[in-house]
Coordinates of C-alpha atoms and ligand atoms in Angstrom, one line a residue:
M1 CA 1.9 -29.3 21.8
A2 CA 3.3 -26.8 24.4
F3 CA 6.7 -27.1 22.8
I4 CA 5.3 -26.5 19.3
M5 CA 3.5 -23.3 20.5
E6 CA 6.7 -22.0 22.2
K7 CA 8.7 -22.6 19.1
E8 CA 6.3 -20.5 16.9
N9 CA 6.1 -17.8 19.7
R10 CA 10.0 -17.8 19.6
Q11 CA 9.9 -17.3 15.7
N12 CA 7.6 -14.4 16.0
N13 CA 9.7 -12.6 18.6
N14 CA 7.5 -14.2 21.4
L15 CA 4.4 -12.7 20.4
P16 CA 1.7 -14.7 22.1
K17 CA -1.0 -15.6 19.4
T18 CA -3.6 -15.1 22.1
H19 CA -2.6 -11.3 22.4
P20 CA -5.9 -9.3 21.3
R21 CA -3.5 -7.1 19.0
Y22 CA -1.4 -10.2 17.7
E23 CA -1.7 -9.2 14.0
S24 CA -0.9 -5.4 14.6
L25 CA 2.1 -6.6 16.7
L26 CA 3.2 -9.0 14.0
Y27 CA 3.2 -6.3 11.4
R28 CA 5.3 -4.0 13.8
H29 CA 7.6 -6.6 14.1
K30 CA 7.9 -6.9 10.5
I31 CA 8.7 -3.1 10.0
I32 CA 11.4 -3.5 12.8
E33 CA 12.9 -6.4 11.3
G34 CA 12.9 -4.6 8.0
M35 CA 14.6 -1.6 9.5
K36 CA 17.4 -3.9 11.0
N37 CA 17.9 -5.4 7.5
L38 CA 17.9 -2.0 5.6
V39 CA 14.5 -2.7 3.8
V40 CA 12.7 -0.1 5.8
A41 CA 13.9 3.5 6.4
E42 CA 14.1 4.8 10.1
A43 CA 11.2 7.0 9.1
G44 CA 9.4 4.2 7.9
L45 CA 8.7 3.2 11.7
I46 CA 7.2 6.6 12.1
A47 CA 5.0 6.2 8.9
H48 CA 3.8 2.8 10.0
G49 CA 2.8 4.5 13.3
R50 CA 0.9 7.2 11.7
G51 CA -0.7 4.2 9.5
E52 CA -1.6 2.3 12.7
C53 CA -3.5 5.5 14.1
L54 CA -5.5 6.2 10.8
D55 CA -6.3 2.6 10.7
Y56 CA -7.9 2.7 14.1
I57 CA -10.3 5.3 13.0
L58 CA -11.1 3.6 10.0
G59 CA -12.2 0.6 12.3
E60 CA -9.3 -1.5 11.3
K61 CA -11.3 -3.0 8.2
T62 CA -11.6 -2.6 4.5
N63 CA -14.7 -0.4 4.2
I64 CA -17.1 -0.3 1.4
T65 CA -15.5 3.0 0.0
A66 CA -12.1 1.1 -0.1
E67 CA -14.0 -2.0 -1.8
K68 CA -15.2 0.3 -4.5
A69 CA -12.0 2.0 -5.0
I70 CA -10.2 -1.5 -5.3
K71 CA -12.5 -2.7 -7.8
A72 CA -12.1 0.3 -10.0
A73 CA -8.4 0.1 -9.6
V74 CA -8.1 -3.5 -10.7
A75 CA -10.3 -2.6 -13.6
M76 CA -7.8 0.3 -14.4
L77 CA -4.7 -2.1 -14.0
L78 CA -6.4 -4.6 -16.4
L79 CA -7.1 -2.2 -19.0
A80 CA -3.6 -0.4 -18.7
K81 CA -1.0 -1.0 -21.6
K82 CA 1.9 -0.5 -19.3
P83 CA 1.1 -0.7 -15.7
V84 CA 3.7 -0.5 -13.1
I85 CA 3.7 -1.1 -9.3
S86 CA 6.1 1.3 -7.2
V87 CA 7.5 -0.4 -4.3
N88 CA 9.2 1.3 -1.3
G89 CA 10.7 -0.2 2.0
N90 CA 7.5 -0.5 4.0
V91 CA 5.5 -2.2 1.2
A92 CA 8.2 -4.5 0.6
A93 CA 8.7 -5.4 4.4
L94 CA 4.9 -5.9 4.9
V95 CA 3.6 -7.5 1.9
P96 CA 6.5 -9.0 -0.2
N97 CA 4.7 -12.2 -1.4
E98 CA 1.5 -10.5 -2.1
I99 CA 3.1 -7.6 -4.2
V100 CA 4.9 -10.1 -6.2
K101 CA 1.9 -12.3 -6.7
L102 CA -0.3 -9.1 -7.9
S103 CA 2.5 -8.0 -10.2
K104 CA 2.5 -11.4 -11.8
M105 CA -1.2 -11.5 -12.2
I106 CA -1.6 -8.1 -13.9
N107 CA 1.8 -8.3 -15.7
A108 CA 3.0 -5.2 -14.0
P109 CA 6.7 -4.8 -13.3
L110 CA 7.7 -3.8 -9.7
E111 CA 9.9 -0.7 -9.5
I112 CA 11.8 0.0 -6.5
N113 CA 11.5 3.8 -5.8
L114 CA 12.8 5.1 -2.5
F115 CA 12.4 8.4 -0.7
Y116 CA 15.3 7.7 1.9
K117 CA 18.6 6.7 0.0
K118 CA 21.0 4.7 2.1
K119 CA 23.7 2.4 0.9
G120 CA 22.5 -1.2 0.5
R121 CA 18.7 -0.5 0.6
V122 CA 17.8 -1.1 -3.0
E123 CA 20.0 -4.4 -2.9
A124 CA 18.1 -5.5 0.4
I125 CA 14.6 -4.7 -1.0
K126 CA 15.6 -6.5 -4.4
K127 CA 16.8 -9.6 -2.5
L128 CA 13.6 -9.7 -0.4
L129 CA 11.3 -9.3 -3.5
E130 CA 13.3 -12.0 -5.4
N131 CA 13.1 -14.4 -2.3
A132 CA 9.3 -13.8 -2.8
G133 CA 9.6 -14.9 -6.5
A134 CA 9.9 -11.7 -8.3
H135 CA 11.9 -11.3 -11.6
G136 CA 13.2 -8.4 -13.6
I137 CA 12.7 -5.7 -10.9
R138 CA 13.2 -2.1 -12.0
G139 CA 14.7 0.7 -10.2
I140 CA 17.9 -1.0 -9.5
Y141 CA 20.6 0.8 -11.8
E142 CA 20.8 4.5 -11.8
D143 CA 22.2 4.7 -15.1
K144 CA 18.8 3.3 -16.5
M145 CA 16.7 5.9 -14.7
V146 CA 15.5 9.3 -15.8
E147 CA 14.5 12.2 -13.6
I148 CA 10.7 13.3 -13.4
E149 CA 10.7 16.9 -14.0
G150 CA 9.6 19.4 -11.3
L151 CA 10.3 17.0 -8.5
D152 CA 13.4 17.5 -6.1
S153 CA 13.3 14.4 -3.9
N154 CA 14.8 11.1 -4.5
R155 CA 11.4 9.8 -5.9
R156 CA 12.2 11.8 -9.1
L157 CA 14.4 9.0 -10.3
V158 CA 12.3 6.5 -12.3
E159 CA 12.7 3.7 -15.0
S160 CA 9.6 1.9 -16.2
I161 CA 7.4 4.6 -14.6
C162 CA 8.6 6.9 -17.1
Y163 CA 7.1 4.8 -19.9
S164 CA 3.9 3.6 -18.1
D165 CA 0.3 4.7 -18.3
V166 CA -1.0 3.5 -15.0
I167 CA 1.0 3.4 -11.9
L168 CA 0.0 1.8 -8.4
V169 CA 1.7 3.8 -5.6
P170 CA 1.3 2.4 -2.2
L171 CA 2.1 4.5 0.9
E172 CA 3.5 7.4 -1.0
D173 CA 4.8 10.6 0.5
G174 CA 4.5 14.1 -0.7
D175 CA 4.4 15.4 -4.2
R176 CA 5.1 12.7 -6.8
T177 CA 1.7 11.8 -7.6
E178 CA 1.1 15.6 -8.6
A179 CA 4.3 15.3 -10.6
L180 CA 3.1 12.0 -12.3
K181 CA -0.4 13.8 -13.0
K182 CA 1.4 16.3 -14.8
L183 CA 2.7 14.0 -17.1
N184 CA -0.7 12.6 -17.7
K185 CA 0.0 9.4 -15.9
Q186 CA -3.1 7.6 -14.2
V187 CA -2.3 7.0 -10.4
I188 CA -3.7 4.7 -8.0
A189 CA -2.9 5.3 -4.4
V190 CA -3.1 3.2 -1.5
D191 CA -3.0 5.4 1.7
L192 CA -4.7 5.1 5.2
N193 CA -4.6 9.0 5.2
P194 CA -7.8 10.2 2.9
L195 CA -6.4 13.8 3.3
S196 CA -2.9 13.5 2.2
R197 CA -1.8 15.1 -0.9
T198 CA -1.2 11.6 -2.6
S199 CA -5.0 10.8 -1.9
L200 CA -6.4 14.0 -3.0
C201 CA -4.3 14.1 -6.4
A202 CA -4.7 10.3 -7.3
D203 CA -7.2 9.3 -9.9
I204 CA -8.3 6.3 -7.7
T205 CA -7.6 6.4 -4.0
I206 CA -7.7 3.3 -1.8
V207 CA -8.0 4.3 1.7
D208 CA -7.0 1.1 3.5
N209 CA -4.1 -0.7 4.9
I210 CA -2.0 -2.3 2.2
V211 CA -1.8 -5.5 4.4
R212 CA -5.6 -5.9 3.7
T213 CA -5.8 -4.2 0.3
L214 CA -3.3 -6.6 -1.6
P215 CA -5.0 -9.8 -0.9
E216 CA -8.3 -8.1 -1.8
M217 CA -6.8 -6.8 -5.0
I218 CA -5.7 -10.3 -6.0
K219 CA -8.9 -11.8 -5.2
I220 CA -10.6 -9.1 -7.4
V221 CA -8.2 -9.5 -10.3
G222 CA -9.2 -13.2 -10.2
E223 CA -12.8 -12.1 -10.8
L224 CA -12.2 -9.3 -13.2
K225 CA -10.2 -11.1 -15.4
K226 CA -12.9 -12.7 -17.2
F227 CA -14.6 -9.2 -18.0
S228 CA -14.6 -7.7 -21.4
E229 CA -12.9 -4.5 -22.0
N230 CA -16.2 -2.6 -22.2
E231 CA -17.2 -4.0 -18.8
L232 CA -14.0 -2.9 -17.3
K233 CA -14.6 0.7 -18.6
K234 CA -18.0 0.8 -17.2
I235 CA -16.6 0.0 -13.7
I236 CA -14.1 2.9 -14.1
E237 CA -16.9 5.3 -15.4
N238 CA -19.2 4.3 -12.5
F239 CA -16.5 5.3 -10.0
D240 CA -16.3 8.7 -8.7
N241 CA -13.0 9.2 -6.7
K242 CA -13.8 12.6 -5.1
K243 CA -17.2 11.3 -4.0
N244 CA -15.7 8.3 -2.5
I245 CA -13.0 10.0 -0.5
K246 CA -15.9 12.3 1.0
N247 CA -17.9 9.0 1.9
T248 CA -14.7 7.7 3.4
L249 CA -14.4 10.9 5.8
D250 CA -18.0 10.3 6.5
L251 CA -17.3 6.8 7.7
I252 CA -14.5 8.1 9.9
I253 CA -16.7 10.6 11.5
N254 CA -19.4 8.2 12.2
Y255 CA -17.0 5.7 13.5
I256 CA -15.6 8.1 16.0
E257 CA -19.1 9.1 17.0
K258 CA -19.9 5.6 17.7
Q259 CA -16.8 4.8 19.8
K260 CA -17.6 8.1 21.8
E261 CA -21.1 6.6 22.5
D262 CA -19.5 3.3 23.6
A263 CA -16.8 4.9 25.7
F264 CA -19.3 7.2 27.4
E265 CA -21.5 4.1 28.3
I266 CA -18.2 2.4 29.9
L267 CA -17.4 5.7 31.7
G268 CA -21.0 6.1 32.9
T269 CA -21.3 9.5 31.6
Ligands
PTJ1 O1 11.2 3.4 1.6 P1 11.3 4.8 1.5 O2 12.6 5.6 1.6 O3 10.7 5.1 0.0 O4 10.1 5.5 2.6 C1 8.7 4.8 2.7 C2 8.0 6.0 3.6 C3 6.8 5.4 4.0 C4 9.0 6.2 5.0 C5 8.0 7.5 3.1 O5 7.2 7.4 2.0 C6 7.3 8.3 4.2 O6 7.9 9.0 4.7 O7 5.9 8.4 3.8 P2 4.9 9.4 4.6 O8 5.1 10.7 4.2 O9 4.9 9.1 6.1 O10 3.6 8.8 3.9 C7 3.1 7.5 3.9 C8 1.6 7.4 4.0 O11 1.3 6.2 4.0 C9 1.0 8.0 5.2 O12 -0.2 8.9 4.9 C10 0.6 6.8 6.0 O13 -0.6 7.1 6.8 C11 0.2 6.0 5.2 N1 0.5 4.5 5.6 C12 1.4 4.2 6.7 N2 1.2 2.7 6.7 C13 0.3 2.3 5.8 C14 -0.2 3.5 5.0 N3 -1.0 3.3 4.1 C15 -1.6 2.0 3.8 N4 -1.2 1.0 4.5 C16 -0.2 1.1 5.6 N5 0.1 0.0 6.1

């Protein structure tokens, strides 16, 4: 028994399962390994740290506002004619199996779209996704890509995204969502920062950790697949993204207030 536990620990870089922050350390480890294998950009480590901090003030759980956004997002993806899932290094490293599973369930291709170009990165991500069961990954060959107008970063180069109607963009930096909106695309963002430009511009903003969002989305796809087109449209009509973001900000304020009270109790002030 002791031997088995020791072997498991070694496989996970000696992370003891009893550690109170085992899960968090495990995902850090995935990001670090991803960086060593070229999957994750160096800046991906910083992005992950920022994400951890924001997750903390959300209570490290999928809140009711995220649940609502996830349901609306799944309805939108199921109604889409040409949905696409954009994948970057952090997403590939954190949730390769889940992103491939979702792509198959909703019949949406995965498109690798990177902010930080580095020789070998696209190939490393492709290999990781293919090992998780992906086929027909887009965003591999630059000669198949076109440029999104008005965007200067590497994210301007797209393939299926150009012809899609609904795009899922997890952990996206900067200004691509704005550019996609100008092209009349519907954008679903997954971002732990409710105040990022991506979050504020998206049609549906899921403020949650991608490691929790994807399993939840997969579950909800299973449920909503039985719904009629009209029922799916109703879910979207009843969802108000702006109101949902405001409610998320209130949740954060309330959570911090509660944490402050608890801390004051411990500190005795
Ligand atoms: O692989 P590349 O080259 O495409 O680069 C990917 C990163 C993430 C490095 C790049 O897009 C970047 O620098 O992103 P930003 O500007 O740091 O924005 C990423 C957003 O995702 C931030 O708002 C983070 O808070 C958020 N985020 C980080 N980790 C998670 C997350 N959101 C959801 N789940 C997470 N696990």
